[in-house]
Amino acid sequence: MSDSIRQPTIWLRSLRGLRMRLAATYVLLFALALVGLGFVFRQSLTGILNQQSERVLDEEWRAMKAYLRFQRGELMWTYDPEDAEEAYAVDRLRRVLLLTDERGNVLELSSGYSALGSESIQQIRSVVQSREPISVVRHDFRGETYLVRMGIMRDQGRAFFVAIGLPVEDTLRIPDHLLRQYLLSVPVMLLVIVFVGWYMAGRALRPLHQVAETASAVAGGNLSLRIAPRGSGDELDVLIGAFNQMLERLELNFQQIRQFSLDASHELRTPITIIRGQLEVALLTAETREQFREAILTALLDVERMGQIVKSLLLLEQAESGQVVLQKTQLDIAKLAEELVSQFRIASDEKGLSLEVVAHGPCWAEVDRVQFDRLLSNLLSNALKYTHAGGRVEVILEQVDGAAHLTVSDNGQGIPAANLPHVFERFYRVRETTPDPDRGLGLGLAFVAWIARAHGGRVEVKSEPGQGSQFLVIFPAPAPVDATGPEPESTAGLLS
């Protein structure tokens, strides 16, 4: 029962499909073109045959004037009866012939012309007065068509009316016969066009089927598929390009969502376990109010840490997905660095570190003020954290070929070479030999990498264990605008 219902549904879907409509359009256009071409051909052939009939009648008219001559004031046929060719020509001319004087008195009338009917005296006088031969169409009693040439012949002031006829019925039937044969062959041609149109429509729609199949595979969860462009540069290539770009964005978004879920579950698992363990221990062992208070305070600190993790993750996801719009303006980042470094003076003095800014004049770059502060703050925080007492941290700014170079270097503990390719990944932290209670979330350098990319630049790192680290951020050359104008407001967010 279900199969019997499914088959008509498939047929109906095929009949309503785009391929069927395209094939039907091909057939309809070709049918109209073929029928129109047939009628145009018939009309052209009719005109050619009519001109040919006129030329034949002209030759018959000249031949008649050659054989019909005046002798002793009368018109007579002059030819050699013994000459078969001349005898046949005169006999042919006299088959459809009418000869009268100018008053309409019949001098000679063939049986063939009598079948066309008599000419009126008005018609005869009109031809005599016109002095030029005319051609008319006549029909006999059977309906057959004749082309008749009427004119005059003169001799010594006398005028004679002469009319000869040429049967053209068979000639006129040729275009209709050919058109009939042609129209009978049109269905065969249309049948061929149906198959060709069906094939061409299927070939033209093949990229659309690929798009549909890829979309079905995407619906099944496979976002890595792409459709190869055909290289023709037509509308289908534009559609394929837009579809592939959509898939790339979808794949990137799904990867970001998956990465966010993994990162959040990984980073929140440990604080939640710690909080649960602390509360369970307090519930089982705490006896005084102070012990309960201490356990709750420790749990609140861990909850605050969890909130910071979630907030930083959300901000990084928004940044990498393009939801954070930079408000860039041309600024002297050497001046910005001086202002920001002054905020880290107390922390560096407490740790006994030397913190200096090295800049030989202004260093212009087109940056977002808030995001630049976040980038430099993250680099300074790492440098101060991993540099021992008595160490040195420098912020160097210079203009190189128009581009702004920001370098943050220290002589701290450094990073092993095996860890360098991963330092800009989320939550990546170099394994330390001694536990660090102030260990960060592992998101600071991920923010630095994103901010550099968002400004059209890049970040590089060089480091050796025991020798220190050097982070170089390169901002592209700014556009030539007036840097003294007012600075627009920037994006806002948490410093990580």
Coordinates of C-alpha atoms in Angstrom, one line a residue:
M1 CA 0.0 0.0 0.0
S2 CA 2.8 2.4 0.9
D3 CA 4.8 1.6 -2.2
S4 CA 1.7 2.2 -4.5
I5 CA 1.2 5.6 -2.9
R6 CA 4.9 6.5 -3.0
Q7 CA 5.3 5.9 -6.8
P8 CA 2.7 8.5 -7.9
T9 CA 4.2 10.9 -5.3
I10 CA 7.6 10.5 -6.9
W11 CA 6.2 11.0 -10.4
L12 CA 4.3 14.1 -9.3
R13 CA 7.4 15.5 -7.7
S14 CA 9.4 14.8 -10.9
L15 CA 6.7 16.5 -13.0
R16 CA 6.8 19.6 -10.8
G17 CA 10.6 19.6 -10.5
L18 CA 12.9 22.3 -11.9
R19 CA 14.4 19.9 -14.4
M20 CA 11.0 19.1 -15.9
R21 CA 10.2 22.7 -16.1
L22 CA 13.5 23.6 -17.8
A23 CA 13.1 20.7 -20.3
A24 CA 9.5 21.7 -21.0
T25 CA 10.6 25.3 -21.6
Y26 CA 13.3 24.1 -24.1
V27 CA 10.7 22.0 -26.0
L28 CA 8.1 24.8 -26.0
L29 CA 10.6 27.4 -27.3
F30 CA 12.0 25.0 -30.0
A31 CA 8.4 24.1 -31.0
L32 CA 7.5 27.7 -31.5
A33 CA 10.7 28.4 -33.3
L34 CA 10.3 25.4 -35.6
V35 CA 6.7 26.1 -36.5
G36 CA 7.5 29.8 -37.0
L37 CA 10.5 28.8 -39.2
G38 CA 8.2 26.5 -41.3
F39 CA 5.8 29.3 -42.0
V40 CA 8.6 31.8 -42.8
F41 CA 10.1 29.2 -45.2
R42 CA 6.7 28.7 -46.8
Q43 CA 6.2 32.4 -47.3
S44 CA 9.7 32.8 -48.7
L45 CA 9.3 29.9 -51.1
T46 CA 5.9 31.2 -52.3
G47 CA 7.5 34.6 -53.1
I48 CA 10.4 32.9 -55.0
L49 CA 8.0 30.7 -57.0
N50 CA 5.8 33.7 -57.8
Q51 CA 8.8 35.5 -59.1
Q52 CA 9.8 32.5 -61.1
S53 CA 6.3 32.2 -62.6
E54 CA 6.4 35.9 -63.6
R55 CA 9.7 35.3 -65.4
V56 CA 8.3 32.3 -67.2
L57 CA 5.3 34.4 -68.2
D58 CA 7.6 37.2 -69.4
E59 CA 9.4 34.7 -71.7
E60 CA 6.0 33.4 -73.0
W61 CA 4.9 36.9 -73.7
R62 CA 8.1 37.7 -75.7
A63 CA 7.7 34.4 -77.6
M64 CA 4.1 35.2 -78.4
K65 CA 5.1 38.6 -79.8
A66 CA 7.7 36.9 -81.9
Y67 CA 5.3 34.4 -83.5
L68 CA 2.2 36.7 -83.7
R69 CA 2.9 39.3 -86.4
F70 CA 0.9 41.8 -88.6
Q71 CA 0.5 40.7 -92.2
R72 CA -1.7 42.8 -94.5
G73 CA -3.3 44.6 -91.5
E74 CA -4.1 41.4 -89.7
L75 CA -2.5 39.5 -86.8
M76 CA -1.3 36.1 -87.9
W77 CA 0.8 33.3 -86.4
T78 CA 4.0 33.1 -88.3
Y79 CA 6.0 29.9 -87.8
D80 CA 7.1 26.8 -89.8
P81 CA 4.6 24.0 -89.2
E82 CA 7.3 21.5 -90.3
D83 CA 9.5 22.6 -87.4
A84 CA 8.4 20.5 -84.4
E85 CA 9.9 22.9 -81.9
E86 CA 8.2 26.0 -83.3
A87 CA 5.0 24.1 -83.8
Y88 CA 5.0 22.9 -80.1
A89 CA 5.9 26.5 -78.9
V90 CA 3.0 28.0 -80.8
D91 CA 0.6 25.3 -79.7
R92 CA 1.6 25.9 -76.1
L93 CA 1.1 29.7 -76.4
R94 CA -2.4 29.2 -77.9
R95 CA -3.6 26.8 -75.2
V96 CA -4.6 29.7 -72.9
L97 CA -5.0 32.7 -75.3
L98 CA -7.5 35.5 -75.9
L99 CA -7.1 37.9 -78.9
T100 CA -9.5 40.8 -79.5
D101 CA -9.6 44.1 -81.2
E102 CA -9.7 47.3 -79.2
R103 CA -13.5 47.2 -79.2
G104 CA -13.6 43.7 -77.6
N105 CA -14.4 41.7 -80.7
V106 CA -12.9 38.3 -80.2
L107 CA -10.4 37.3 -82.9
E108 CA -9.1 34.2 -81.2
L109 CA -10.2 32.4 -78.0
S110 CA -8.7 29.1 -76.8
S111 CA -10.7 26.6 -74.9
G112 CA -8.3 27.0 -72.0
Y113 CA -9.0 30.7 -71.7
S114 CA -12.7 30.3 -72.1
A115 CA -12.6 28.2 -68.9
L116 CA -11.4 31.4 -67.2
G117 CA -14.4 33.4 -68.3
S118 CA -14.6 36.3 -70.7
E119 CA -13.0 39.7 -70.2
S120 CA -15.3 42.7 -69.9
I121 CA -15.0 45.5 -72.4
Q122 CA -14.0 47.8 -69.5
Q123 CA -11.1 45.5 -68.7
I124 CA -10.0 45.5 -72.3
R125 CA -10.3 49.3 -72.7
S126 CA -8.3 49.8 -69.4
V127 CA -5.5 47.6 -70.7
V128 CA -5.5 49.4 -74.1
Q129 CA -5.3 52.8 -72.4
S130 CA -2.6 51.7 -70.0
R131 CA -0.2 50.9 -72.8
E132 CA 1.7 48.6 -70.3
P133 CA 1.1 44.9 -69.8
I134 CA -0.4 43.8 -66.5
S135 CA -0.6 40.5 -64.7
V136 CA -3.7 39.2 -62.9
V137 CA -4.7 36.0 -61.3
R138 CA -7.6 34.0 -62.6
H139 CA -9.3 30.8 -61.6
D140 CA -11.1 28.3 -63.9
F141 CA -14.3 26.5 -63.1
R142 CA -12.4 23.7 -61.4
G143 CA -10.7 26.3 -59.1
E144 CA -7.3 25.9 -60.6
T145 CA -5.1 29.1 -60.6
Y146 CA -3.7 30.8 -63.7
L147 CA -1.4 33.7 -64.0
V148 CA -2.6 35.9 -66.9
R149 CA -0.6 38.5 -68.8
M150 CA -2.7 41.2 -70.6
G151 CA -1.3 43.7 -73.1
I152 CA -1.7 45.3 -76.5
M153 CA -0.1 45.0 -79.9
R154 CA -0.2 48.0 -82.3
D155 CA 0.0 48.3 -86.1
Q156 CA -0.7 51.4 -88.2
G157 CA -2.9 53.0 -85.5
R158 CA -4.8 49.9 -84.8
A159 CA -4.6 48.2 -81.3
F160 CA -5.2 44.6 -80.5
F161 CA -5.8 43.2 -76.9
V162 CA -3.8 40.0 -76.2
A163 CA -4.0 37.8 -73.0
I164 CA -2.1 34.6 -72.4
G165 CA -2.4 32.4 -69.3
L166 CA 0.1 30.2 -67.4
P167 CA -1.2 27.5 -65.1
V168 CA 0.4 27.9 -61.7
E169 CA -1.7 25.6 -59.6
D170 CA 1.0 22.9 -59.2
T171 CA 3.6 25.6 -58.5
L172 CA 1.4 27.1 -55.7
R173 CA 0.9 23.7 -54.2
I174 CA 4.6 23.1 -53.6
P175 CA 5.0 25.5 -50.6
D176 CA 1.9 24.0 -48.9
H177 CA 3.1 20.4 -49.6
L178 CA 6.5 21.2 -48.2
L179 CA 5.0 22.9 -45.2
R180 CA 2.8 19.9 -44.5
Q181 CA 5.7 17.5 -44.7
Y182 CA 7.8 19.8 -42.5
L183 CA 5.1 20.0 -39.8
L184 CA 4.7 16.3 -39.9
S185 CA 8.5 16.0 -39.1
V186 CA 8.3 18.6 -36.2
P187 CA 7.0 16.0 -33.6
V188 CA 10.0 13.8 -34.4
M189 CA 12.4 16.7 -34.0
L190 CA 10.6 17.7 -30.8
L191 CA 11.0 14.2 -29.5
V192 CA 14.8 14.5 -30.0
I193 CA 14.7 17.9 -28.4
V194 CA 12.9 16.4 -25.4
F195 CA 15.8 14.0 -24.7
V196 CA 18.4 16.6 -25.4
G197 CA 16.6 19.2 -23.2
W198 CA 16.2 16.6 -20.4
Y199 CA 19.9 15.8 -20.6
M200 CA 21.0 19.4 -20.7
A201 CA 18.7 20.5 -17.9
G202 CA 20.0 17.6 -15.8
R203 CA 23.6 18.7 -16.5
A204 CA 22.9 22.3 -15.8
L205 CA 21.2 21.4 -12.5
R206 CA 23.9 19.0 -11.4
P207 CA 25.7 21.6 -9.2
L208 CA 22.3 22.3 -7.5
H209 CA 22.0 18.6 -6.7
Q210 CA 25.5 18.7 -5.3
V211 CA 24.5 21.6 -3.1
A212 CA 21.4 19.7 -1.9
E213 CA 23.3 16.6 -1.2
T214 CA 26.0 18.6 0.7
A215 CA 23.2 20.4 2.6
S216 CA 21.7 16.9 3.5
A217 CA 25.2 15.7 4.7
V218 CA 25.5 18.9 6.7
A219 CA 22.2 18.3 8.3
G220 CA 23.6 15.0 9.4
G221 CA 26.5 16.8 11.2
N222 CA 29.3 16.7 8.6
L223 CA 30.4 20.3 8.2
S224 CA 33.7 19.6 6.5
L225 CA 32.2 19.0 3.1
R226 CA 32.8 21.5 0.3
I227 CA 31.6 21.7 -3.3
A228 CA 34.3 22.1 -5.9
P229 CA 33.7 25.2 -8.1
R230 CA 33.3 24.5 -11.9
G231 CA 35.5 27.5 -12.9
S232 CA 32.9 28.9 -15.3
G233 CA 32.3 32.0 -13.3
D234 CA 28.6 31.9 -13.8
E235 CA 25.7 32.2 -11.3
L236 CA 26.1 28.6 -10.2
D237 CA 29.7 29.2 -9.3
V238 CA 28.7 32.3 -7.3
L239 CA 26.1 30.1 -5.5
I240 CA 28.7 27.4 -4.8
G241 CA 31.1 30.0 -3.5
A242 CA 28.5 31.5 -1.2
F243 CA 27.5 28.0 0.0
N244 CA 31.1 27.0 0.8
Q245 CA 31.6 30.3 2.7
M246 CA 28.5 29.6 4.7
L247 CA 29.8 26.1 5.5
E248 CA 33.1 27.5 6.6
R249 CA 31.4 30.0 8.9
L250 CA 29.1 27.2 10.3
E251 CA 32.1 24.9 10.8
L252 CA 34.0 27.7 12.6
N253 CA 31.0 28.5 14.8
F254 CA 30.4 24.9 15.7
Q255 CA 34.1 24.4 16.5
Q256 CA 34.0 27.5 18.7
I257 CA 30.8 26.2 20.5
R258 CA 32.4 22.7 20.9
Q259 CA 35.6 24.3 22.1
F260 CA 33.7 26.5 24.6
S261 CA 31.8 23.5 25.9
L262 CA 35.1 21.5 26.3
D263 CA 36.9 24.4 27.9
A264 CA 34.1 25.3 30.3
S265 CA 33.6 21.7 31.4
H266 CA 37.3 21.2 31.8
E267 CA 38.0 24.4 33.8
L268 CA 34.8 24.2 35.9
R269 CA 35.2 20.6 36.9
T270 CA 38.1 21.2 39.3
P271 CA 36.6 24.2 41.2
I272 CA 33.3 22.4 41.6
T273 CA 35.0 19.3 42.9
I274 CA 37.1 21.5 45.3
I275 CA 34.0 23.4 46.6
R276 CA 32.0 20.1 47.0
G277 CA 35.0 18.5 48.9
Q278 CA 35.4 21.6 51.2
L279 CA 31.7 21.7 52.1
E280 CA 31.5 18.0 52.7
V281 CA 34.6 18.1 54.9
A282 CA 33.1 21.1 56.8
L283 CA 29.8 19.3 57.1
L284 CA 31.4 16.3 58.6
T285 CA 34.2 17.8 60.8
A286 CA 33.4 21.4 61.5
E287 CA 32.2 21.9 65.1
T288 CA 32.5 25.7 65.7
R289 CA 30.9 28.7 63.9
E290 CA 34.4 29.9 62.9
Q291 CA 35.2 26.6 61.2
F292 CA 31.9 26.8 59.2
R293 CA 32.6 30.4 58.3
E294 CA 36.1 29.6 57.1
A295 CA 34.8 26.7 54.9
I296 CA 32.1 29.0 53.4
L297 CA 34.6 31.8 52.8
T298 CA 36.9 29.4 51.0
A299 CA 34.0 28.1 48.9
L300 CA 33.0 31.7 48.0
L301 CA 36.6 32.4 46.7
D302 CA 36.4 29.3 44.5
V303 CA 32.9 30.4 43.2
E304 CA 34.4 33.8 42.4
R305 CA 37.2 32.1 40.5
M306 CA 34.5 30.1 38.6
G307 CA 32.7 33.3 37.7
Q308 CA 36.0 34.8 36.4
I309 CA 36.6 31.7 34.2
V310 CA 33.1 31.9 32.7
K311 CA 33.3 35.6 32.1
S312 CA 36.7 35.3 30.4
L313 CA 35.5 32.4 28.3
L314 CA 32.4 34.3 27.2
L315 CA 34.5 37.4 26.3
L316 CA 37.0 35.4 24.3
E317 CA 34.2 33.6 22.5
Q318 CA 32.5 36.9 21.6
A319 CA 35.8 38.3 20.4
E320 CA 36.8 35.3 18.2
S321 CA 33.2 35.0 16.7
G322 CA 33.3 38.7 15.6
Q323 CA 30.8 40.0 18.1
V324 CA 33.3 42.5 19.5
V325 CA 33.7 45.4 17.1
L326 CA 36.9 47.4 17.3
Q327 CA 36.8 51.2 17.4
K328 CA 40.2 51.9 16.0
T329 CA 41.8 55.3 15.8
Q330 CA 45.3 56.5 15.2
L331 CA 47.2 56.8 18.5
D332 CA 50.7 57.2 19.8
I333 CA 51.1 53.8 21.5
A334 CA 54.4 54.9 23.1
K335 CA 52.4 57.4 25.1
L336 CA 49.7 54.8 25.9
A337 CA 52.4 52.3 27.0
E338 CA 54.0 55.0 29.4
E339 CA 50.5 55.5 31.0
L340 CA 49.8 51.8 31.4
V341 CA 53.3 50.9 32.7
S342 CA 52.9 53.5 35.4
Q343 CA 50.1 51.4 36.8
F344 CA 52.4 48.4 37.2
R345 CA 55.1 50.4 39.1
I346 CA 54.0 49.5 42.5
A347 CA 53.8 45.7 41.7
S348 CA 57.2 45.8 40.1
D349 CA 58.7 47.7 43.0
E350 CA 57.3 45.3 45.6
K351 CA 58.9 42.4 43.7
G352 CA 62.2 44.3 43.2
L353 CA 62.0 44.4 39.5
S354 CA 63.1 47.0 37.0
L355 CA 60.3 48.1 34.7
E356 CA 61.2 50.5 31.9
V357 CA 59.7 51.9 28.7
V358 CA 62.1 52.4 25.8
A359 CA 60.8 54.6 23.0
H360 CA 62.7 57.1 20.8
G361 CA 59.8 59.4 19.9
P362 CA 56.2 58.7 19.0
C363 CA 55.1 55.3 17.7
W364 CA 51.8 55.6 15.7
A365 CA 49.4 52.8 15.2
E366 CA 45.7 52.4 14.4
V367 CA 44.4 50.6 17.5
D368 CA 41.4 50.2 19.8
R369 CA 42.4 51.9 23.0
V370 CA 40.7 49.4 25.3
Q371 CA 41.9 46.3 23.4
F372 CA 45.5 47.7 23.3
D373 CA 45.4 48.2 27.1
R374 CA 44.2 44.6 27.5
L375 CA 47.0 43.3 25.3
L376 CA 49.8 45.2 27.0
S377 CA 48.3 44.4 30.5
N378 CA 48.3 40.7 29.8
L379 CA 51.9 40.7 28.5
L380 CA 53.1 42.8 31.5
S381 CA 51.3 40.6 34.0
N382 CA 53.0 37.5 32.6
A383 CA 56.4 39.2 32.6
L384 CA 56.1 40.4 36.2
K385 CA 54.8 37.0 37.3
Y386 CA 57.6 34.9 35.8
T387 CA 60.5 37.2 36.5
H388 CA 62.5 36.7 39.7
A389 CA 63.4 39.5 42.1
G390 CA 66.2 41.7 40.8
G391 CA 65.1 41.0 37.2
R392 CA 64.3 43.4 34.4
V393 CA 61.2 44.0 32.3
E394 CA 61.3 46.3 29.3
V395 CA 58.6 47.6 27.0
I396 CA 60.2 48.7 23.7
L397 CA 58.3 50.7 21.0
E398 CA 59.6 51.5 17.6
Q399 CA 58.4 52.3 14.1
V400 CA 59.7 49.9 11.4
D401 CA 58.8 50.6 7.8
G402 CA 55.7 52.4 8.9
A403 CA 54.5 49.4 11.1
A404 CA 54.5 49.7 14.9
H405 CA 56.5 47.2 16.9
L406 CA 55.7 46.6 20.5
T407 CA 58.1 44.3 22.4
V408 CA 57.8 43.1 26.0
S409 CA 60.9 41.4 27.2
D410 CA 62.1 40.0 30.5
N411 CA 65.0 38.0 31.9
G412 CA 62.8 35.7 33.9
Q413 CA 62.5 31.9 33.9
G414 CA 61.7 31.6 30.2
I415 CA 59.6 29.0 28.4
P416 CA 60.8 25.6 27.2
A417 CA 61.0 25.2 23.4
A418 CA 58.5 22.4 23.4
N419 CA 55.9 24.7 24.9
L420 CA 56.3 27.7 22.6
P421 CA 53.9 26.5 19.8
H422 CA 51.1 26.2 22.4
V423 CA 51.4 29.3 24.5
F424 CA 48.7 31.1 22.6
E425 CA 46.1 28.3 23.0
R426 CA 43.3 28.6 25.5
F427 CA 44.0 27.3 29.0
Y428 CA 47.5 26.3 28.1
R429 CA 49.9 26.7 31.0
V430 CA 53.5 25.7 31.1
R431 CA 54.0 22.9 33.7
E432 CA 55.9 24.2 36.7
T433 CA 58.1 22.3 39.1
T434 CA 56.7 24.2 42.1
P435 CA 53.0 24.9 42.6
D436 CA 52.0 28.5 42.1
P437 CA 49.0 29.8 44.1
D438 CA 48.7 32.8 41.7
R439 CA 48.6 30.6 38.6
G440 CA 46.4 32.2 36.0
L441 CA 43.6 30.8 33.9
G442 CA 45.7 30.3 30.7
L443 CA 43.6 32.8 28.7
G444 CA 45.8 35.9 28.8
L445 CA 48.0 35.0 25.8
A446 CA 44.9 33.8 23.9
F447 CA 43.5 37.3 24.3
V448 CA 46.8 38.8 23.1
A449 CA 46.8 36.6 19.9
W450 CA 43.2 37.6 19.1
I451 CA 43.8 41.3 19.7
A452 CA 46.8 41.2 17.4
R453 CA 44.9 39.4 14.6
A454 CA 41.9 41.7 15.0
H455 CA 44.1 44.7 14.3
G456 CA 45.5 43.0 11.2
G457 CA 48.8 42.3 12.9
R458 CA 50.5 39.3 14.5
V459 CA 52.4 38.3 17.7
E460 CA 55.7 36.4 17.9
V461 CA 57.5 34.9 20.9
K462 CA 61.1 34.0 21.6
S463 CA 62.2 32.4 24.8
E464 CA 64.9 30.3 26.4
P465 CA 64.7 28.6 29.8
G466 CA 66.6 30.7 32.4
Q467 CA 67.2 33.5 29.9
G468 CA 63.8 35.1 29.7
S469 CA 61.1 35.7 27.1
Q470 CA 60.4 38.3 24.4
F471 CA 56.9 38.9 22.9
L472 CA 56.8 41.0 19.8
V473 CA 53.4 42.4 18.6
I474 CA 53.4 44.0 15.1
F475 CA 50.7 46.5 14.2
P476 CA 50.3 47.3 10.5
A477 CA 51.2 50.8 9.2
P478 CA 48.4 53.3 9.9
A479 CA 46.5 55.2 7.3
P480 CA 47.7 58.8 6.7
V481 CA 45.2 60.7 8.8
D482 CA 45.5 63.6 11.3
A483 CA 46.5 62.0 14.6
T484 CA 45.7 65.2 16.6
G485 CA 41.9 64.8 16.3
P486 CA 39.6 63.5 19.0
E487 CA 39.7 59.8 19.9
P488 CA 36.4 57.9 19.6
E489 CA 35.1 55.7 22.3
S490 CA 36.4 52.1 22.3
T491 CA 35.0 48.8 23.1
A492 CA 34.9 47.9 26.8
G493 CA 35.5 44.6 28.5
L494 CA 37.3 42.8 31.3
L495 CA 41.1 42.7 31.5
S496 CA 42.2 39.2 31.7

